[in-house]
Amino acid sequence: MSTTSQHDAGPLGAIKIAPSILACDFARLNDHIDEVGEESDWLHVDVMDGHFVPNISIGPPVVASLRKHTNAFLDCHLMITDPADYLEAFANAGASSVTLHVEIGDLTDTIALARRLGMRVGVAANPDTGFEMIAPYLPLVDLVLCMTVFPGFGGQSFMPEVLPKIAQVRAAIDARSYACELEVDGGIDLATTAAVVEAGATVLVAGSAIFGAVDPKGAAAALRAKAL
Ligand code: DX5
Ligand code: ZN
């Protein structure tokens, strides 16, 4: 089994660019990943089950294929109703972290299972899910993901109304010095990066803004420059 320690997550709190492979041509994943090169800190892998979200994407077999090609930190965003049933498959495939949605119910046991399997673990919240749903997990997780669009599809518009919640999560992390990254996902581009970083985000997921660009590596570098 592949364990998280093999995959470098980078220094806690440093800005990380996480290109979302949802915006790739899935038949050319290796090429796209190589195109972004060292401007990619993590690779964001969107897993959708057609149930938690109204779309179906990819799962453990694609994570395993990616893992044969790269040592990158594979940040797996599980938009699925029953993650516990699949965590072993993700761990065996070489996932570095799994992020679970708080809307599906109590995640305490699933978080513990992910850790036993050697993965890092995060919790995700939809744009209309309140901070109070996230707060209990802060001592337990490595990552909080604040969705800045409703999950399911790439290429949607950023929702600025999520910014106060991002700032609230940042304040809570800092107040207790939790070892926790704060990730944003959805509509992140050159126009929205400054606001999310100002609110306290440290991990920026971007699909269309990177893989939809003529020069994905340049686009990732430009996002990083905006964030610093
Ligand atoms: C949406 C996914 C996102 C998506 C972001 O449900 O979770 O990761 O790929 O795509 P962009 O950056 O195009 O909004
Ligand atoms: Zn995502």
CSV table of C-alpha atoms and ligand atoms in Angstrom, one decimal:
chain,number,residue,atom,x,y,z
A,1,MET,CA,0.0,0.0,0.0
A,2,SER,CA,1.2,3.5,-0.8
A,3,THR,CA,1.2,5.8,2.2
A,4,THR,CA,0.9,9.5,2.5
A,5,SER,CA,4.4,9.9,3.8
A,6,GLN,CA,5.7,9.2,0.3
A,7,HIS,CA,3.9,12.2,-1.1
A,8,ASP,CA,5.1,15.6,-0.2
A,9,ALA,CA,2.2,17.9,0.9
A,10,GLY,CA,4.6,20.8,1.2
A,11,PRO,CA,4.9,23.2,4.2
A,12,LEU,CA,1.7,23.8,6.2
A,13,GLY,CA,0.3,27.2,5.4
A,14,ALA,CA,2.4,28.0,2.3
A,15,ILE,CA,0.3,28.8,-0.8
A,16,LYS,CA,-0.3,25.7,-2.9
A,17,ILE,CA,-1.7,25.5,-6.4
A,18,ALA,CA,-3.8,22.4,-7.0
A,19,PRO,CA,-4.8,22.0,-10.6
A,20,SER,CA,-8.1,20.1,-10.9
A,21,ILE,CA,-7.8,17.3,-13.5
A,22,LEU,CA,-11.6,17.4,-14.0
A,23,ALA,CA,-10.8,20.1,-16.6
A,24,CYS,CA,-8.4,17.7,-18.5
A,25,ASP,CA,-8.9,15.5,-21.5
A,26,PHE,CA,-9.0,12.2,-19.5
A,27,ALA,CA,-7.5,10.3,-22.4
A,28,ARG,CA,-4.4,12.6,-22.1
A,29,LEU,CA,-4.0,12.9,-18.4
A,30,ASN,CA,-0.2,12.3,-18.3
A,31,ASP,CA,0.4,15.0,-20.9
A,32,HIS,CA,-1.7,17.5,-19.1
A,33,ILE,CA,0.1,16.9,-15.8
A,34,ASP,CA,3.5,17.2,-17.4
A,35,GLU,CA,2.3,20.5,-19.0
A,36,VAL,CA,1.8,22.0,-15.6
A,37,GLY,CA,5.0,20.5,-14.2
A,38,GLU,CA,6.5,22.0,-11.1
A,39,GLU,CA,3.9,24.8,-10.9
A,40,SER,CA,1.5,22.1,-9.6
A,41,ASP,CA,1.9,21.6,-5.8
A,42,TRP,CA,-0.9,19.1,-5.5
A,43,LEU,CA,-3.1,17.5,-8.0
A,44,HIS,CA,-6.9,17.8,-7.2
A,45,VAL,CA,-8.9,14.7,-8.2
A,46,ASP,CA,-12.7,15.2,-8.3
A,47,VAL,CA,-14.6,12.0,-7.6
A,48,MET,CA,-18.3,12.1,-8.3
A,49,ASP,CA,-20.8,9.3,-7.8
A,50,GLY,CA,-23.9,10.6,-9.6
A,51,HIS,CA,-25.7,10.6,-6.3
A,52,PHE,CA,-24.1,13.2,-3.9
A,53,VAL,CA,-23.7,15.4,-7.0
A,54,PRO,CA,-25.6,15.2,-10.3
A,55,ASN,CA,-22.5,14.1,-12.3
A,56,ILE,CA,-20.2,11.0,-12.6
A,57,SER,CA,-16.4,11.4,-13.0
A,58,ILE,CA,-13.6,9.0,-12.0
A,59,GLY,CA,-12.6,6.8,-9.1
A,60,PRO,CA,-9.8,4.6,-7.7
A,61,PRO,CA,-8.7,3.1,-11.0
A,62,VAL,CA,-7.8,6.5,-12.3
A,63,VAL,CA,-6.0,7.4,-9.1
A,64,ALA,CA,-4.0,4.2,-9.5
A,65,SER,CA,-3.1,5.1,-13.1
A,66,LEU,CA,-2.0,8.6,-12.0
A,67,ARG,CA,0.1,7.1,-9.2
A,68,LYS,CA,2.1,5.0,-11.7
A,69,HIS,CA,3.1,8.3,-13.4
A,70,THR,CA,3.6,10.7,-10.6
A,71,ASN,CA,4.7,11.1,-6.9
A,72,ALA,CA,2.6,14.2,-6.6
A,73,PHE,CA,0.3,14.7,-3.6
A,74,LEU,CA,-3.1,13.4,-4.9
A,75,ASP,CA,-5.8,15.5,-3.2
A,76,CYS,CA,-8.9,13.4,-3.7
A,77,HIS,CA,-12.2,15.3,-3.3
A,78,LEU,CA,-14.9,12.7,-2.7
A,79,MET,CA,-18.2,14.1,-3.8
A,80,ILE,CA,-19.8,10.7,-2.9
A,81,THR,CA,-22.5,9.6,-0.5
A,82,ASP,CA,-20.7,6.6,1.0
A,83,PRO,CA,-17.0,7.3,1.2
A,84,ALA,CA,-16.3,4.7,3.9
A,85,ASP,CA,-17.1,1.9,1.4
A,86,TYR,CA,-14.3,3.2,-0.9
A,87,LEU,CA,-11.5,4.4,1.3
A,88,GLU,CA,-9.5,1.2,1.2
A,89,ALA,CA,-9.6,1.3,-2.6
A,90,PHE,CA,-8.4,4.9,-2.6
A,91,ALA,CA,-5.6,4.1,-0.2
A,92,ASN,CA,-4.5,1.1,-2.3
A,93,ALA,CA,-4.7,3.2,-5.4
A,94,GLY,CA,-2.2,5.7,-3.9
A,95,ALA,CA,-4.4,8.6,-2.8
A,96,SER,CA,-2.5,11.0,-0.6
A,97,SER,CA,-5.6,12.6,1.0
A,98,VAL,CA,-9.3,12.1,0.9
A,99,THR,CA,-11.7,15.0,1.6
A,100,LEU,CA,-15.2,14.1,2.7
A,101,HIS,CA,-18.3,16.2,2.6
A,102,VAL,CA,-19.9,17.2,5.9
A,103,GLU,CA,-23.4,17.2,4.3
A,104,ILE,CA,-23.5,13.4,4.3
A,105,GLY,CA,-23.6,13.0,8.1
A,106,ASP,CA,-21.3,12.4,11.0
A,107,LEU,CA,-17.7,11.8,9.6
A,108,THR,CA,-15.9,11.0,12.8
A,109,ASP,CA,-15.5,7.3,12.1
A,110,THR,CA,-14.8,7.7,8.4
A,111,ILE,CA,-12.0,10.2,9.3
A,112,ALA,CA,-10.5,7.7,11.7
A,113,LEU,CA,-10.7,5.0,9.0
A,114,ALA,CA,-8.9,7.2,6.5
A,115,ARG,CA,-6.1,7.8,9.0
A,116,ARG,CA,-5.8,4.0,9.7
A,117,LEU,CA,-5.4,3.5,6.0
A,118,GLY,CA,-2.5,5.9,6.0
A,119,MET,CA,-4.1,8.9,4.2
A,120,ARG,CA,-4.4,12.5,5.2
A,121,VAL,CA,-8.0,13.6,5.6
A,122,GLY,CA,-10.1,16.7,5.0
A,123,VAL,CA,-13.7,17.9,5.3
A,124,ALA,CA,-15.5,19.8,2.6
A,125,ALA,CA,-18.5,22.1,2.9
A,126,ASN,CA,-20.9,23.3,0.1
A,127,PRO,CA,-21.4,27.1,-0.3
A,128,ASP,CA,-24.6,27.0,1.7
A,129,THR,CA,-23.3,24.8,4.5
A,130,GLY,CA,-22.6,26.8,7.7
A,131,PHE,CA,-19.4,27.1,9.7
A,132,GLU,CA,-21.0,25.2,12.6
A,133,MET,CA,-21.0,22.0,10.4
A,134,ILE,CA,-17.2,22.4,10.0
A,135,ALA,CA,-16.1,23.5,13.4
A,136,PRO,CA,-16.3,20.1,15.2
A,137,TYR,CA,-13.9,18.5,12.8
A,138,LEU,CA,-11.1,21.2,13.0
A,139,PRO,CA,-9.1,19.2,15.6
A,140,LEU,CA,-9.4,16.0,13.6
A,141,VAL,CA,-8.5,17.0,10.0
A,142,ASP,CA,-5.5,18.1,7.9
A,143,LEU,CA,-7.7,20.2,5.5
A,144,VAL,CA,-10.9,22.1,5.3
A,145,LEU,CA,-12.3,22.7,1.8
A,146,CYS,CA,-14.7,25.5,1.4
A,147,MET,CA,-16.5,25.1,-1.9
A,148,THR,CA,-16.9,28.4,-3.8
A,149,VAL,CA,-19.4,26.8,-6.3
A,150,PHE,CA,-21.9,24.0,-5.8
A,151,PRO,CA,-20.0,20.9,-6.5
A,152,GLY,CA,-20.6,18.7,-9.6
A,153,PHE,CA,-19.2,20.6,-12.5
A,154,GLY,CA,-16.1,22.7,-13.5
A,155,GLY,CA,-16.3,26.1,-15.2
A,156,GLN,CA,-18.9,27.6,-12.8
A,157,SER,CA,-18.8,31.2,-11.4
A,158,PHE,CA,-17.1,31.9,-8.1
A,159,MET,CA,-19.6,32.7,-5.3
A,160,PRO,CA,-18.2,35.7,-3.3
A,161,GLU,CA,-20.8,35.1,-0.5
A,162,VAL,CA,-18.6,32.2,0.7
A,163,LEU,CA,-15.8,34.6,1.6
A,164,PRO,CA,-17.0,35.4,5.2
A,165,LYS,CA,-17.1,31.6,6.0
A,166,ILE,CA,-13.6,31.2,4.7
A,167,ALA,CA,-12.4,34.0,7.0
A,168,GLN,CA,-14.3,32.3,9.9
A,169,VAL,CA,-12.6,29.0,9.3
A,170,ARG,CA,-9.2,30.8,9.0
A,171,ALA,CA,-9.8,32.5,12.4
A,172,ALA,CA,-10.8,29.3,14.0
A,173,ILE,CA,-7.7,27.4,12.7
A,174,ASP,CA,-5.4,30.2,13.8
A,175,ALA,CA,-7.1,30.6,17.2
A,176,ARG,CA,-6.1,27.1,18.2
A,177,SER,CA,-3.1,26.7,15.9
A,178,TYR,CA,-4.6,23.7,14.2
A,179,ALA,CA,-2.4,21.9,11.7
A,180,CYS,CA,-4.9,22.4,9.0
A,181,GLU,CA,-4.8,23.7,5.4
A,182,LEU,CA,-7.7,25.8,4.1
A,183,GLU,CA,-8.6,25.0,0.5
A,184,VAL,CA,-11.0,26.7,-1.9
A,185,ASP,CA,-12.5,25.1,-5.0
A,186,GLY,CA,-14.7,26.5,-7.7
A,187,GLY,CA,-14.2,29.5,-10.0
A,188,ILE,CA,-10.7,30.2,-8.8
A,189,ASP,CA,-8.9,32.3,-11.4
A,190,LEU,CA,-6.8,35.5,-11.7
A,191,ALA,CA,-9.9,37.6,-10.8
A,192,THR,CA,-10.8,35.7,-7.6
A,193,THR,CA,-7.5,34.6,-6.1
A,194,ALA,CA,-6.7,37.7,-4.2
A,195,ALA,CA,-10.0,37.7,-2.3
A,196,VAL,CA,-9.7,34.0,-1.2
A,197,VAL,CA,-6.1,34.4,-0.1
A,198,GLU,CA,-7.1,37.6,1.8
A,199,ALA,CA,-9.8,35.6,3.5
A,200,GLY,CA,-7.2,33.0,4.5
A,201,ALA,CA,-7.1,30.2,1.9
A,202,THR,CA,-3.8,28.4,1.5
A,203,VAL,CA,-4.7,25.8,-1.2
A,204,LEU,CA,-6.1,27.0,-4.5
A,205,VAL,CA,-7.9,24.5,-6.7
A,206,ALA,CA,-8.3,25.6,-10.3
A,207,GLY,CA,-9.6,23.5,-13.2
A,208,SER,CA,-10.6,25.7,-16.1
A,209,ALA,CA,-8.2,28.5,-15.2
A,210,ILE,CA,-5.3,26.2,-15.6
A,211,PHE,CA,-6.1,23.4,-18.0
A,212,GLY,CA,-8.4,25.6,-20.1
A,213,ALA,CA,-5.4,28.0,-20.7
A,214,VAL,CA,-3.2,27.7,-23.8
A,215,ASP,CA,-0.2,27.6,-21.4
A,216,PRO,CA,-1.3,25.6,-18.3
A,217,LYS,CA,2.1,26.0,-16.6
A,218,GLY,CA,2.1,29.8,-17.2
A,219,ALA,CA,-1.5,30.0,-15.9
A,220,ALA,CA,-0.6,28.1,-12.7
A,221,ALA,CA,2.4,30.4,-12.2
A,222,ALA,CA,0.2,33.5,-12.7
A,223,LEU,CA,-2.2,32.2,-10.1
A,224,ARG,CA,0.6,31.7,-7.7
A,225,ALA,CA,1.9,35.2,-8.4
A,226,LYS,CA,-1.5,36.7,-7.6
A,227,ALA,CA,-1.6,34.7,-4.3
A,228,LEU,CA,1.8,35.8,-3.0
B,1,DX5,C1,-16.4,21.0,-8.9
B,1,DX5,C2,-15.1,20.5,-8.5
B,1,DX5,C3,-14.0,21.4,-8.8
B,1,DX5,C4,-13.8,21.8,-10.3
B,1,DX5,C5,-13.3,23.2,-10.3
B,1,DX5,O1,-17.4,20.2,-8.3
B,1,DX5,O2,-15.0,20.1,-7.2
B,1,DX5,O3,-12.7,20.9,-8.3
B,1,DX5,O4,-13.0,21.0,-11.0
B,1,DX5,O5,-13.4,23.6,-11.6
B,1,DX5,P1,-13.2,25.2,-11.9
B,1,DX5,O6,-11.8,25.6,-11.4
B,1,DX5,O7,-13.3,25.2,-13.4
B,1,DX5,O8,-14.3,25.9,-11.3
B,2,ZN,ZN,-13.0,19.6,-6.3
